Amino acid sequence: MTVQVKEYQLQDAAAVARLYKASDPAWPDGFTDNVLPTTEGIEREMTEENVLNTYLAWEDERAVGFANLVQIPDDEKAGYVGLLTSDPEYHGRGVGRDLIRRCIDRSVELGHTRITLGTWPGNTKAVPLYKKTGFHWGPDQHGWNELQNHIPLLLTHPLTKGYFEATDWYACYKRDLSLGLDTQKRNDTLVFPYEWDDEAGQLRAVFDQRTKKLVELDTPDLLLMLDAAQPEMLRGAEQIATLRAVSKTNEPLTLAVAARDDGPVKAQHYEVLNVPAGGAGAVQVKLTAAAEKADYGAASLKLLVNSHPLEMAATVRVLPALELQMEPETIALRAAQSTAATLNLHNRTEEAMAVRLLVQPAEGLVATLANEHLHLAAGEVAGVPIDLYAAVGGVFPLTINPVVTVGEQTKPHPPLTMEVAAVAPAQVQVTRKEDETLLFTEDLSLSIAHKEPWHMVRERRTGKALLNQSFNAGPPYWPSPLDEERADIAVQQEPGSV
């Protein structure tokens, strides 16, 4: 079978309509949403969709595959395969592969450094194809999964471009194609590794899953490795990140290294490193964790490697000295009934600490801790029962302030704040947050997003998601104006319904 990939033309609308109809059985719940595709509808969709390029795979006069490439709105260096489908009769014949490769080639032409693609976890037929074409599926993703592909950067960057000019990246790409999440770790941090082996030599590139930046680049000419001493650090603590550089040729390397970051992990450093031919060198950068906030940060470096710009960034998580967590996270409180929960405490330091807990419930809520004074050994985890009661329905803020003493030093700690919804029979409670509106019944909660049309229903007692639903309004379906515009959610309660 000879398949040709061509740019979509207006006269191809009828062929696309036939392809959409043929593809319907291969998609969960159908591909066309029970709306019969028409030539006129395809013409309108192709005119109004906000896409960069649309491609069709042809066998003779028959369209057997479709893919489009969309610009990610908030990242000019990233593209997204908005739709990829093929005629079920042609599954396993390389149609999807050729379409993806064309989208990657186009991303390279547009100067993208990565390309993404969405799929569902049960799409077992396609996942090996996606992996073989460079996409990675990270374990932080749930439901509809966005897969990441960093090959466009490697095909275009001056430090790696020469390797791929002499190598077929697809044919020489080494990858485990087994089903499942990509859970490889480097220094206890989730990464996406890429490896090639050819007559031109071996090339290995490792990207940090969270930062989407390189942490290791190993080519026939050089080796660059960025490592933080520890992947986690406490608020206010310091540690060292090290950049190692090796020249593998008879040419020296010159690296200008800059670190300037005011986020959760702070750094300020500038240094020029000269690596002799066939030699090695290193740059050490001091990292300081922000004292006021626990969050994910990174050891981030901007480099000039023989005058070629390159960014590297390794994830570093900033943790509080004392971690507080309520279990369950969402408390299913019924009006005029006591409910028990557990406040978990984790001493993340290497020293013992004394903790005094100050409970501040809003008026109308009674919160009683079984023990307000605790002594935690280094690394110890402890749970304290807490009893909650509200006489009437309502949504009540609850704050727990810990005062921590380590040695002779006593200082306040960031509080645990949460909302507790108490619901009386046949009533509904409503609370509004920055990104969502929440409705509570005795047994269920409904979350409605203010952006990106989406809602979720959970069982309050267990937190289990019973319904997770979104829709794309358009055209253009994505990116849609509704993804950026904030909606005002109006809630009106009537007898027997909301």
GROMACS .gro file of C-alpha atoms in nm:
model
  498
    1MET     CA    1   0.000   0.000   0.000
    2THR     CA    2   0.129   0.342  -0.098
    3VAL     CA    3  -0.010   0.626   0.109
    4GLN     CA    4   0.059   0.992   0.040
    5VAL     CA    5   0.012   1.267   0.297
    6LYS     CA    6  -0.110   1.593   0.149
    7GLU     CA    7  -0.236   1.927   0.280
    8TYR     CA    8  -0.616   1.952   0.300
    9GLN     CA    9  -0.784   2.140   0.015
   10LEU     CA   10  -1.139   2.275   0.002
   11GLN     CA   11  -1.241   2.017  -0.258
   12ASP     CA   12  -1.149   1.740  -0.012
   13ALA     CA   13  -1.450   1.805   0.214
   14ALA     CA   14  -1.659   1.518   0.076
   15ALA     CA   15  -1.370   1.274   0.124
   16VAL     CA   16  -1.327   1.391   0.484
   17ALA     CA   17  -1.699   1.343   0.552
   18ARG     CA   18  -1.673   0.983   0.430
   19LEU     CA   19  -1.363   0.929   0.646
   20TYR     CA   20  -1.535   1.067   0.956
   21LYS     CA   21  -1.827   0.832   0.904
   22ALA     CA   22  -1.596   0.533   0.852
   23SER     CA   23  -1.398   0.621   1.167
   24ASP     CA   24  -1.705   0.631   1.391
   25PRO     CA   25  -1.698   0.265   1.512
   26ALA     CA   26  -1.336   0.290   1.630
   27TRP     CA   27  -1.399   0.570   1.883
   28PRO     CA   28  -1.551   0.529   2.232
   29ASP     CA   29  -1.917   0.633   2.214
   30GLY     CA   30  -1.863   0.714   1.847
   31PHE     CA   31  -1.656   0.973   1.664
   32THR     CA   32  -1.932   1.190   1.518
   33ASP     CA   33  -2.156   1.220   1.829
   34ASN     CA   34  -2.438   1.067   1.622
   35VAL     CA   35  -2.431   1.365   1.386
   36LEU     CA   36  -2.396   1.243   1.028
   37PRO     CA   37  -2.102   1.429   0.871
   38THR     CA   38  -2.185   1.621   0.555
   39THR     CA   39  -1.974   1.788   0.291
   40GLU     CA   40  -2.119   2.126   0.385
   41GLY     CA   41  -2.049   2.068   0.754
   42ILE     CA   42  -1.688   1.972   0.685
   43GLU     CA   43  -1.639   2.279   0.464
   44ARG     CA   44  -1.769   2.500   0.744
   45GLU     CA   45  -1.563   2.323   1.011
   46MET     CA   46  -1.240   2.350   0.812
   47THR     CA   47  -1.299   2.719   0.747
   48GLU     CA   48  -1.381   2.810   1.106
   49GLU     CA   49  -1.142   2.585   1.301
   50ASN     CA   50  -0.837   2.766   1.439
   51VAL     CA   51  -0.566   2.527   1.313
   52LEU     CA   52  -0.220   2.568   1.167
   53ASN     CA   53  -0.234   2.283   0.917
   54THR     CA   54  -0.464   1.997   0.823
   55TYR     CA   55  -0.334   1.682   0.653
   56LEU     CA   56  -0.500   1.392   0.475
   57ALA     CA   57  -0.352   1.051   0.402
   58TRP     CA   58  -0.456   0.924   0.060
   59GLU     CA   59  -0.451   0.586  -0.107
   60ASP     CA   60  -0.527   0.661  -0.470
   61GLU     CA   61  -0.851   0.867  -0.456
   62ARG     CA   62  -0.956   0.754  -0.110
   63ALA     CA   63  -0.887   0.958   0.206
   64VAL     CA   64  -0.782   0.705   0.470
   65GLY     CA   65  -0.643   0.928   0.746
   66PHE     CA   66  -0.673   1.278   0.892
   67ALA     CA   67  -0.462   1.491   1.126
   68ASN     CA   68  -0.450   1.859   1.216
   69LEU     CA   69  -0.193   2.067   1.398
   70VAL     CA   70  -0.305   2.340   1.638
   71GLN     CA   71  -0.102   2.615   1.803
   72ILE     CA   72  -0.114   2.590   2.184
   73PRO     CA   73  -0.246   2.935   2.287
   74ASP     CA   74  -0.019   2.998   2.587
   75ASP     CA   75   0.300   2.853   2.439
   76GLU     CA   76   0.423   2.978   2.103
   77LYS     CA   77   0.689   2.705   2.101
   78ALA     CA   78   0.441   2.415   2.125
   79GLY     CA   79   0.196   2.253   1.885
   80TYR     CA   80  -0.090   2.012   1.949
   81VAL     CA   81  -0.224   1.731   1.732
   82GLY     CA   82  -0.587   1.830   1.771
   83LEU     CA   83  -0.736   1.535   1.584
   84LEU     CA   84  -0.584   1.215   1.450
   85THR     CA   85  -0.801   0.946   1.297
   86SER     CA   86  -0.784   0.684   1.025
   87ASP     CA   87  -1.018   0.448   0.846
   88PRO     CA   88  -1.046   0.131   1.061
   89GLU     CA   89  -0.971  -0.077   0.750
   90TYR     CA   90  -0.626   0.083   0.744
   91HIS     CA   91  -0.535   0.047   1.111
   92GLY     CA   92  -0.188  -0.102   1.150
   93ARG     CA   93  -0.076  -0.003   0.801
   94GLY     CA   94   0.129   0.304   0.889
   95VAL     CA   95  -0.132   0.572   0.820
   96GLY     CA   96  -0.119   0.720   1.169
   97ARG     CA   97   0.261   0.701   1.170
   98ASP     CA   98   0.290   0.899   0.847
   99LEU     CA   99   0.043   1.163   0.965
  100ILE     CA  100   0.220   1.208   1.300
  101ARG     CA  101   0.558   1.234   1.129
  102ARG     CA  102   0.419   1.504   0.900
  103CYS     CA  103   0.289   1.697   1.202
  104ILE     CA  104   0.630   1.668   1.369
  105ASP     CA  105   0.802   1.788   1.051
  106ARG     CA  106   0.566   2.085   1.039
  107SER     CA  107   0.633   2.165   1.405
  108VAL     CA  108   1.003   2.172   1.322
  109GLU     CA  109   0.936   2.409   1.032
  110LEU     CA  110   0.737   2.636   1.266
  111GLY     CA  111   1.014   2.646   1.527
  112HIS     CA  112   0.827   2.447   1.792
  113THR     CA  113   1.030   2.277   2.064
  114ARG     CA  114   0.763   2.021   2.152
  115ILE     CA  115   0.437   1.877   2.029
  116THR     CA  116   0.153   1.726   2.232
  117LEU     CA  117  -0.133   1.487   2.164
  118GLY     CA  118  -0.442   1.387   2.360
  119THR     CA  119  -0.583   1.038   2.398
  120TRP     CA  120  -0.780   0.824   2.643
  121PRO     CA  121  -0.619   0.556   2.865
  122GLY     CA  122  -0.800   0.269   2.694
  123ASN     CA  123  -0.669   0.355   2.348
  124THR     CA  124  -0.442   0.050   2.355
  125LYS     CA  125  -0.409   0.021   1.977
  126ALA     CA  126  -0.264   0.368   1.936
  127VAL     CA  127  -0.038   0.402   2.243
  128PRO     CA  128   0.249   0.194   2.092
  129LEU     CA  129   0.234   0.415   1.782
  130TYR     CA  130   0.249   0.730   1.992
  131LYS     CA  131   0.546   0.596   2.187
  132LYS     CA  132   0.730   0.495   1.870
  133THR     CA  133   0.689   0.849   1.736
  134GLY     CA  134   0.834   1.006   2.050
  135PHE     CA  135   0.532   1.075   2.272
  136HIS     CA  136   0.550   1.009   2.646
  137TRP     CA  137   0.263   0.943   2.883
  138GLY     CA  138   0.334   1.072   3.233
  139PRO     CA  139   0.177   0.933   3.553
  140ASP     CA  140   0.053   1.275   3.664
  141GLN     CA  141  -0.207   1.265   3.388
  142HIS     CA  142  -0.559   1.135   3.451
  143GLY     CA  143  -0.863   1.076   3.234
  144TRP     CA  144  -0.802   1.233   2.895
  145ASN     CA  145  -0.425   1.220   2.872
  146GLU     CA  146  -0.195   1.477   2.711
  147LEU     CA  147   0.117   1.307   2.582
  148GLN     CA  148   0.441   1.508   2.544
  149ASN     CA  149   0.693   1.485   2.259
  150HIS     CA  150   1.024   1.677   2.267
  151ILE     CA  151   1.167   1.550   1.939
  152PRO     CA  152   1.109   1.885   1.757
  153LEU     CA  153   1.368   2.049   1.986
  154LEU     CA  154   1.625   1.777   1.922
  155LEU     CA  155   1.575   1.791   1.545
  156THR     CA  156   1.642   2.164   1.535
  157HIS     CA  157   1.890   2.250   1.811
  158PRO     CA  158   2.246   2.315   1.686
  159LEU     CA  159   2.390   2.072   1.944
  160THR     CA  160   2.185   1.779   1.809
  161LYS     CA  161   2.073   1.881   1.460
  162GLY     CA  162   2.388   1.749   1.292
  163TYR     CA  163   2.332   1.402   1.438
  164PHE     CA  164   1.984   1.377   1.287
  165GLU     CA  165   2.095   1.510   0.950
  166ALA     CA  166   2.287   1.183   0.919
  167THR     CA  167   2.033   0.963   1.101
  168ASP     CA  168   1.670   0.865   1.042
  169TRP     CA  169   1.528   0.960   1.382
  170TYR     CA  170   1.229   0.727   1.348
  171ALA     CA  171   1.421   0.419   1.233
  172CYS     CA  172   1.697   0.447   1.496
  173TYR     CA  173   1.482   0.553   1.792
  174LYS     CA  174   1.511   0.305   2.083
  175ARG     CA  175   1.193   0.279   2.289
  176ASP     CA  176   0.996   0.035   2.501
  177LEU     CA  177   0.655   0.026   2.331
  178SER     CA  178   0.472  -0.169   2.601
  179LEU     CA  179   0.142  -0.032   2.723
  180GLY     CA  180   0.136   0.173   3.038
  181LEU     CA  181   0.253   0.500   3.185
  182ASP     CA  182   0.609   0.626   3.141
  183THR     CA  183   0.739   0.618   3.497
  184GLN     CA  184   1.116   0.634   3.445
  185LYS     CA  185   1.302   0.831   3.711
  186ARG     CA  186   1.636   1.005   3.725
  187ASN     CA  187   1.756   1.105   4.073
  188ASP     CA  188   1.405   1.028   4.210
  189THR     CA  189   1.245   1.267   3.961
  190LEU     CA  190   1.010   1.161   3.681
  191VAL     CA  191   1.167   1.207   3.338
  192PHE     CA  192   1.109   1.136   2.970
  193PRO     CA  193   1.423   0.974   2.817
  194TYR     CA  194   1.504   0.959   2.446
  195GLU     CA  195   1.771   0.731   2.298
  196TRP     CA  196   1.910   0.672   1.950
  197ASP     CA  197   2.177   0.431   1.826
  198ASP     CA  198   2.315   0.452   1.472
  199GLU     CA  199   2.639   0.445   1.275
  200ALA     CA  200   2.672   0.812   1.368
  201GLY     CA  201   2.693   0.704   1.732
  202GLN     CA  202   2.458   0.720   2.028
  203LEU     CA  203   2.248   1.012   2.145
  204ARG     CA  204   2.057   1.034   2.471
  205ALA     CA  205   1.837   1.322   2.584
  206VAL     CA  206   1.644   1.328   2.912
  207PHE     CA  207   1.364   1.576   2.982
  208ASP     CA  208   1.220   1.656   3.323
  209GLN     CA  209   0.848   1.573   3.315
  210ARG     CA  210   0.737   1.875   3.515
  211THR     CA  211   0.970   2.148   3.380
  212LYS     CA  212   0.963   2.011   3.022
  213LYS     CA  213   1.332   2.102   2.998
  214LEU     CA  214   1.648   1.900   2.947
  215VAL     CA  215   1.833   1.760   3.247
  216GLU     CA  216   2.076   1.547   3.046
  217LEU     CA  217   2.214   1.562   2.692
  218ASP     CA  218   2.465   1.300   2.579
  219THR     CA  219   2.580   1.324   2.215
  220PRO     CA  220   2.886   1.195   2.030
  221ASP     CA  221   3.042   1.539   2.092
  222LEU     CA  222   2.951   1.635   2.449
  223LEU     CA  223   2.777   1.547   2.773
  224LEU     CA  224   2.573   1.790   2.982
  225MET     CA  225   2.409   1.685   3.311
  226LEU     CA  226   2.214   1.897   3.559
  227ASP     CA  227   2.145   1.762   3.907
  228ALA     CA  228   2.015   1.911   4.228
  229ALA     CA  229   2.170   1.754   4.537
  230GLN     CA  230   1.819   1.656   4.656
  231PRO     CA  231   1.487   1.652   4.466
  232GLU     CA  232   1.315   1.791   4.777
  233MET     CA  233   1.412   2.066   5.021
  234LEU     CA  234   1.248   2.233   5.318
  235ARG     CA  235   1.126   2.593   5.312
  236GLY     CA  236   1.415   2.832   5.371
  237ALA     CA  237   1.681   2.562   5.323
  238GLU     CA  238   1.978   2.575   5.087
  239GLN     CA  239   2.142   2.319   4.862
  240ILE     CA  240   2.369   2.297   4.557
  241ALA     CA  241   2.278   2.219   4.197
  242THR     CA  242   2.563   2.099   3.976
  243LEU     CA  243   2.601   2.129   3.600
  244ARG     CA  244   2.858   1.886   3.462
  245ALA     CA  245   3.005   1.926   3.114
  246VAL     CA  246   3.230   1.689   2.918
  247SER     CA  247   3.396   1.744   2.581
  248LYS     CA  248   3.419   1.419   2.382
  249THR     CA  249   3.613   1.564   2.089
  250ASN     CA  250   3.941   1.741   2.027
  251GLU     CA  251   3.755   2.071   2.051
  252PRO     CA  252   3.706   2.265   2.377
  253LEU     CA  253   3.367   2.373   2.512
  254THR     CA  254   3.278   2.719   2.636
  255LEU     CA  255   2.967   2.747   2.852
  256ALA     CA  256   2.813   3.069   2.979
  257VAL     CA  257   2.587   2.966   3.268
  258ALA     CA  258   2.317   3.193   3.411
  259ALA     CA  259   2.073   3.117   3.693
  260ARG     CA  260   1.821   3.377   3.798
  261ASP     CA  261   1.496   3.262   3.952
  262ASP     CA  262   1.267   3.421   4.212
  263GLY     CA  263   1.013   3.138   4.229
  264PRO     CA  264   0.978   2.867   4.495
  265VAL     CA  265   1.346   2.785   4.438
  266LYS     CA  266   1.561   3.097   4.424
  267ALA     CA  267   1.900   3.123   4.254
  268GLN     CA  268   2.126   3.395   4.122
  269HIS     CA  269   2.450   3.295   3.954
  270TYR     CA  270   2.660   3.371   3.646
  271GLU     CA  271   2.976   3.191   3.541
  272VAL     CA  272   3.176   3.108   3.230
  273LEU     CA  273   3.309   2.752   3.220
  274ASN     CA  274   3.589   2.657   2.981
  275VAL     CA  275   3.614   2.281   2.926
  276PRO     CA  276   3.934   2.165   2.755
  277ALA     CA  277   3.925   1.927   2.459
  278GLY     CA  278   3.855   1.577   2.590
  279GLY     CA  279   3.815   1.717   2.941
  280ALA     CA  280   3.542   1.785   3.194
  281GLY     CA  281   3.426   2.068   3.416
  282ALA     CA  282   3.144   2.165   3.650
  283VAL     CA  283   2.949   2.467   3.772
  284GLN     CA  284   2.784   2.473   4.113
  285VAL     CA  285   2.482   2.695   4.180
  286LYS     CA  286   2.338   2.767   4.525
  287LEU     CA  287   1.963   2.710   4.551
  288THR     CA  288   1.752   2.866   4.826
  289ALA     CA  289   1.398   2.746   4.895
  290ALA     CA  290   1.145   3.023   4.947
  291ALA     CA  291   1.063   3.067   5.315
  292GLU     CA  292   0.700   3.164   5.261
  293LYS     CA  293   0.567   2.899   5.026
  294ALA     CA  294   0.584   2.524   4.968
  295ASP     CA  295   0.548   2.432   4.603
  296TYR     CA  296   0.722   2.281   4.302
  297GLY     CA  297   1.019   2.481   4.175
  298ALA     CA  298   1.330   2.402   3.974
  299ALA     CA  299   1.702   2.442   3.940
  300SER     CA  300   1.678   2.644   3.617
  301LEU     CA  301   1.977   2.735   3.403
  302LYS     CA  302   2.012   2.929   3.080
  303LEU     CA  303   2.324   2.828   2.891
  304LEU     CA  304   2.526   2.937   2.594
  305VAL     CA  305   2.711   2.626   2.477
  306ASN     CA  306   2.968   2.739   2.222
  307SER     CA  307   2.732   3.036   2.166
  308HIS     CA  308   2.424   2.811   2.121
  309PRO     CA  309   2.137   2.889   2.367
  310LEU     CA  310   2.005   2.598   2.571
  311GLU     CA  311   1.775   2.575   2.874
  312MET     CA  312   1.800   2.308   3.142
  313ALA     CA  313   1.576   2.275   3.448
  314ALA     CA  314   1.550   2.002   3.713
  315THR     CA  315   1.243   1.985   3.937
  316VAL     CA  316   1.295   2.063   4.305
  317ARG     CA  317   0.999   2.037   4.540
  318VAL     CA  318   0.985   2.277   4.834
  319LEU     CA  319   0.824   2.121   5.142
  320PRO     CA  320   0.712   2.263   5.478
  321ALA     CA  321   0.897   2.151   5.791
  322LEU     CA  322   0.560   2.032   5.923
  323GLU     CA  323   0.305   1.898   5.678
  324LEU     CA  324  -0.064   1.903   5.773
  325GLN     CA  325  -0.336   1.710   5.594
  326MET     CA  326  -0.698   1.640   5.681
  327GLU     CA  327  -0.829   1.291   5.615
  328PRO     CA  328  -1.064   1.274   5.438
  329GLU     CA  329  -0.974   1.587   5.240
  330THR     CA  330  -1.343   1.665   5.189
  331ILE     CA  331  -1.553   1.616   5.501
  332ALA     CA  332  -1.913   1.502   5.450
  333LEU     CA  333  -2.078   1.682   5.743
  334ARG     CA  334  -2.452   1.661   5.800
  335ALA     CA  335  -2.627   1.929   5.999
  336ALA     CA  336  -2.689   1.837   6.365
  337GLN     CA  337  -2.470   1.526   6.339
  338SER     CA  338  -2.111   1.487   6.460
  339THR     CA  339  -1.852   1.369   6.209
  340ALA     CA  340  -1.506   1.236   6.289
  341ALA     CA  341  -1.196   1.309   6.081
  342THR     CA  342  -0.820   1.281   6.131
  343LEU     CA  343  -0.559   1.556   6.118
  344ASN     CA  344  -0.233   1.401   5.996
  345LEU     CA  345   0.100   1.564   6.084
  346HIS     CA  346   0.438   1.482   5.927
  347ASN     CA  347   0.763   1.616   6.073
  348ARG     CA  348   0.985   1.640   5.765
  349THR     CA  349   1.290   1.767   5.951
  350GLU     CA  350   1.579   1.570   6.099
  351GLU     CA  351   1.506   1.705   6.448
  352ALA     CA  352   1.234   1.646   6.706
  353MET     CA  353   0.968   1.915   6.733
  354ALA     CA  354   0.691   2.020   6.970
  355VAL     CA  355   0.366   2.125   6.806
  356ARG     CA  356   0.078   2.324   6.955
  357LEU     CA  357  -0.240   2.328   6.743
  358LEU     CA  358  -0.475   2.627   6.752
  359VAL     CA  359  -0.815   2.547   6.604
  360GLN     CA  360  -1.019   2.838   6.464
  361PRO     CA  361  -1.359   2.729   6.330
  362ALA     CA  362  -1.602   2.982   6.188
  363GLU     CA  363  -1.908   3.075   6.390
  364GLY     CA  364  -2.160   2.792   6.372
  365LEU     CA  365  -1.898   2.517   6.345
  366VAL     CA  366  -1.757   2.331   6.645
  367ALA     CA  367  -1.420   2.160   6.593
  368THR     CA  368  -1.263   1.964   6.879
  369LEU     CA  369  -0.917   1.807   6.861
  370ALA     CA  370  -0.843   1.502   7.075
  371ASN     CA  371  -0.496   1.643   7.146
  372GLU     CA  372  -0.369   1.996   7.091
  373HIS     CA  373  -0.009   1.936   7.207
  374LEU     CA  374   0.218   1.685   7.036
  375HIS     CA  375   0.585   1.587   7.031
  376LEU     CA  376   0.706   1.449   6.698
  377ALA     CA  377   1.036   1.271   6.651
  378ALA     CA  378   1.244   1.340   6.340
  379GLY     CA  379   1.049   1.216   6.038
  380GLU     CA  380   0.753   1.102   6.251
  381VAL     CA  381   0.397   1.088   6.117
  382ALA     CA  382   0.107   1.114   6.363
  383GLY     CA  383  -0.271   1.139   6.339
  384VAL     CA  384  -0.497   1.339   6.571
  385PRO     CA  385  -0.874   1.270   6.576
  386ILE     CA  386  -1.094   1.578   6.528
  387ASP     CA  387  -1.468   1.596   6.590
  388LEU     CA  388  -1.678   1.836   6.378
  389TYR     CA  389  -2.034   1.953   6.442
  390ALA     CA  390  -2.269   2.216   6.298
  391ALA     CA  391  -2.623   2.264   6.428
  392VAL     CA  392  -2.749   2.406   6.097
  393GLY     CA  393  -2.650   2.384   5.734
  394GLY     CA  394  -2.383   2.607   5.588
  395VAL     CA  395  -2.032   2.625   5.445
  396PHE     CA  396  -1.791   2.701   5.729
  397PRO     CA  397  -1.424   2.802   5.702
  398LEU     CA  398  -1.191   2.607   5.931
  399THR     CA  399  -0.834   2.713   6.012
  400ILE     CA  400  -0.578   2.513   6.209
  401ASN     CA  401  -0.268   2.710   6.310
  402PRO     CA  402   0.034   2.506   6.424
  403VAL     CA  403   0.301   2.665   6.643
  404VAL     CA  404   0.624   2.470   6.602
  405THR     CA  405   0.914   2.457   6.849
  406VAL     CA  406   1.245   2.304   6.744
  407GLY     CA  407   1.511   2.325   7.012
  408GLU     CA  408   1.487   2.675   7.157
  409GLN     CA  409   1.319   2.828   6.853
  410THR     CA  410   0.942   2.871   6.842
  411LYS     CA  411   0.775   3.009   6.534
  412PRO     CA  412   0.434   3.000   6.366
  413HIS     CA  413   0.379   2.776   6.069
  414PRO     CA  414   0.153   2.832   5.764
  415PRO     CA  415  -0.200   2.725   5.863
  416LEU     CA  416  -0.417   2.454   5.718
  417THR     CA  417  -0.731   2.620   5.581
  418MET     CA  418  -1.035   2.446   5.441
  419GLU     CA  419  -1.411   2.474   5.408
  420VAL     CA  420  -1.652   2.232   5.575
  421ALA     CA  421  -1.997   2.201   5.421
  422ALA     CA  422  -2.277   2.096   5.656
  423VAL     CA  423  -2.597   2.000   5.476
  424ALA     CA  424  -2.940   1.940   5.625
  425PRO     CA  425  -3.179   1.686   5.470
  426ALA     CA  426  -3.336   1.803   5.141
  427GLN     CA  427  -3.112   2.112   5.135
  428VAL     CA  428  -2.826   2.229   4.913
  429GLN     CA  429  -2.526   2.440   5.016
  430VAL     CA  430  -2.335   2.656   4.769
  431THR     CA  431  -1.987   2.806   4.789
  432ARG     CA  432  -1.793   2.999   4.526
  433LYS     CA  433  -1.418   2.986   4.475
  434GLU     CA  434  -1.189   3.159   4.229
  435ASP     CA  435  -1.200   2.881   3.970
  436GLU     CA  436  -1.519   2.692   4.050
  437THR     CA  437  -1.862   2.694   4.211
  438LEU     CA  438  -1.941   2.404   4.446
  439LEU     CA  439  -2.284   2.265   4.535
  440PHE     CA  440  -2.330   2.018   4.821
  441THR     CA  441  -2.613   1.781   4.906
  442GLU     CA  442  -2.602   1.535   5.196
  443ASP     CA  443  -2.425   1.275   4.983
  444LEU     CA  444  -2.290   1.446   4.669
  445SER     CA  445  -2.087   1.746   4.559
  446LEU     CA  446  -2.104   1.917   4.220
  447SER     CA  447  -1.811   2.126   4.096
  448ILE     CA  448  -1.867   2.363   3.801
  449ALA     CA  449  -1.562   2.533   3.649
  450HIS     CA  450  -1.575   2.904   3.574
  451LYS     CA  451  -1.357   2.849   3.266
  452GLU     CA  452  -1.330   2.559   3.023
  453PRO     CA  453  -1.683   2.407   3.023
  454TRP     CA  454  -1.644   2.127   3.276
  455HIS     CA  455  -1.820   1.979   3.578
  456MET     CA  456  -1.765   1.691   3.819
  457VAL     CA  457  -1.988   1.502   4.062
  458ARG     CA  458  -1.827   1.333   4.362
  459GLU     CA  459  -1.948   1.115   4.646
  460ARG     CA  460  -1.884   1.331   4.953
  461ARG     CA  461  -1.806   1.051   5.196
  462THR     CA  462  -1.535   0.884   4.984
  463GLY     CA  463  -1.437   1.161   4.741
  464LYS     CA  464  -1.493   0.917   4.454
  465ALA     CA  465  -1.567   1.083   4.118
  466LEU     CA  466  -1.903   0.965   3.982
  467LEU     CA  467  -1.917   1.195   3.679
  468ASN     CA  468  -1.644   1.396   3.507
  469GLN     CA  469  -1.777   1.572   3.200
  470SER     CA  470  -1.658   1.846   2.968
  471PHE     CA  471  -1.756   1.968   2.624
  472ASN     CA  472  -1.602   2.177   2.349
  473ALA     CA  473  -1.817   2.464   2.229
  474GLY     CA  474  -1.737   2.600   1.886
  475PRO     CA  475  -1.628   2.626   1.620
  476PRO     CA  476  -1.346   2.678   1.678
  477TYR     CA  477  -1.369   2.388   1.922
  478TRP     CA  478  -1.013   2.426   2.053
  479PRO     CA  479  -0.887   2.666   2.149
  480SER     CA  480  -1.237   2.791   2.227
  481PRO     CA  481  -1.321   3.141   2.354
  482LEU     CA  482  -1.482   2.967   2.653
  483ASP     CA  483  -1.140   2.837   2.759
  484GLU     CA  484  -1.032   3.191   2.848
  485GLU     CA  485  -1.353   3.375   2.937
  486ARG     CA  486  -1.480   3.349   3.293
  487ALA     CA  487  -1.841   3.241   3.332
  488ASP     CA  488  -2.073   3.363   3.607
  489ILE     CA  489  -2.254   3.065   3.760
  490ALA     CA  490  -2.609   3.146   3.872
  491VAL     CA  491  -2.761   2.906   4.128
  492GLN     CA  492  -3.131   2.915   4.210
  493GLN     CA  493  -3.296   2.674   4.452
  494GLU     CA  494  -3.658   2.576   4.398
  495PRO     CA  495  -3.871   2.318   4.579
  496GLY     CA  496  -3.731   1.977   4.494
  497SER     CA  497  -3.451   2.101   4.265
  498VAL     CA  498  -3.166   2.344   4.213
   0.00000   0.00000   0.00000
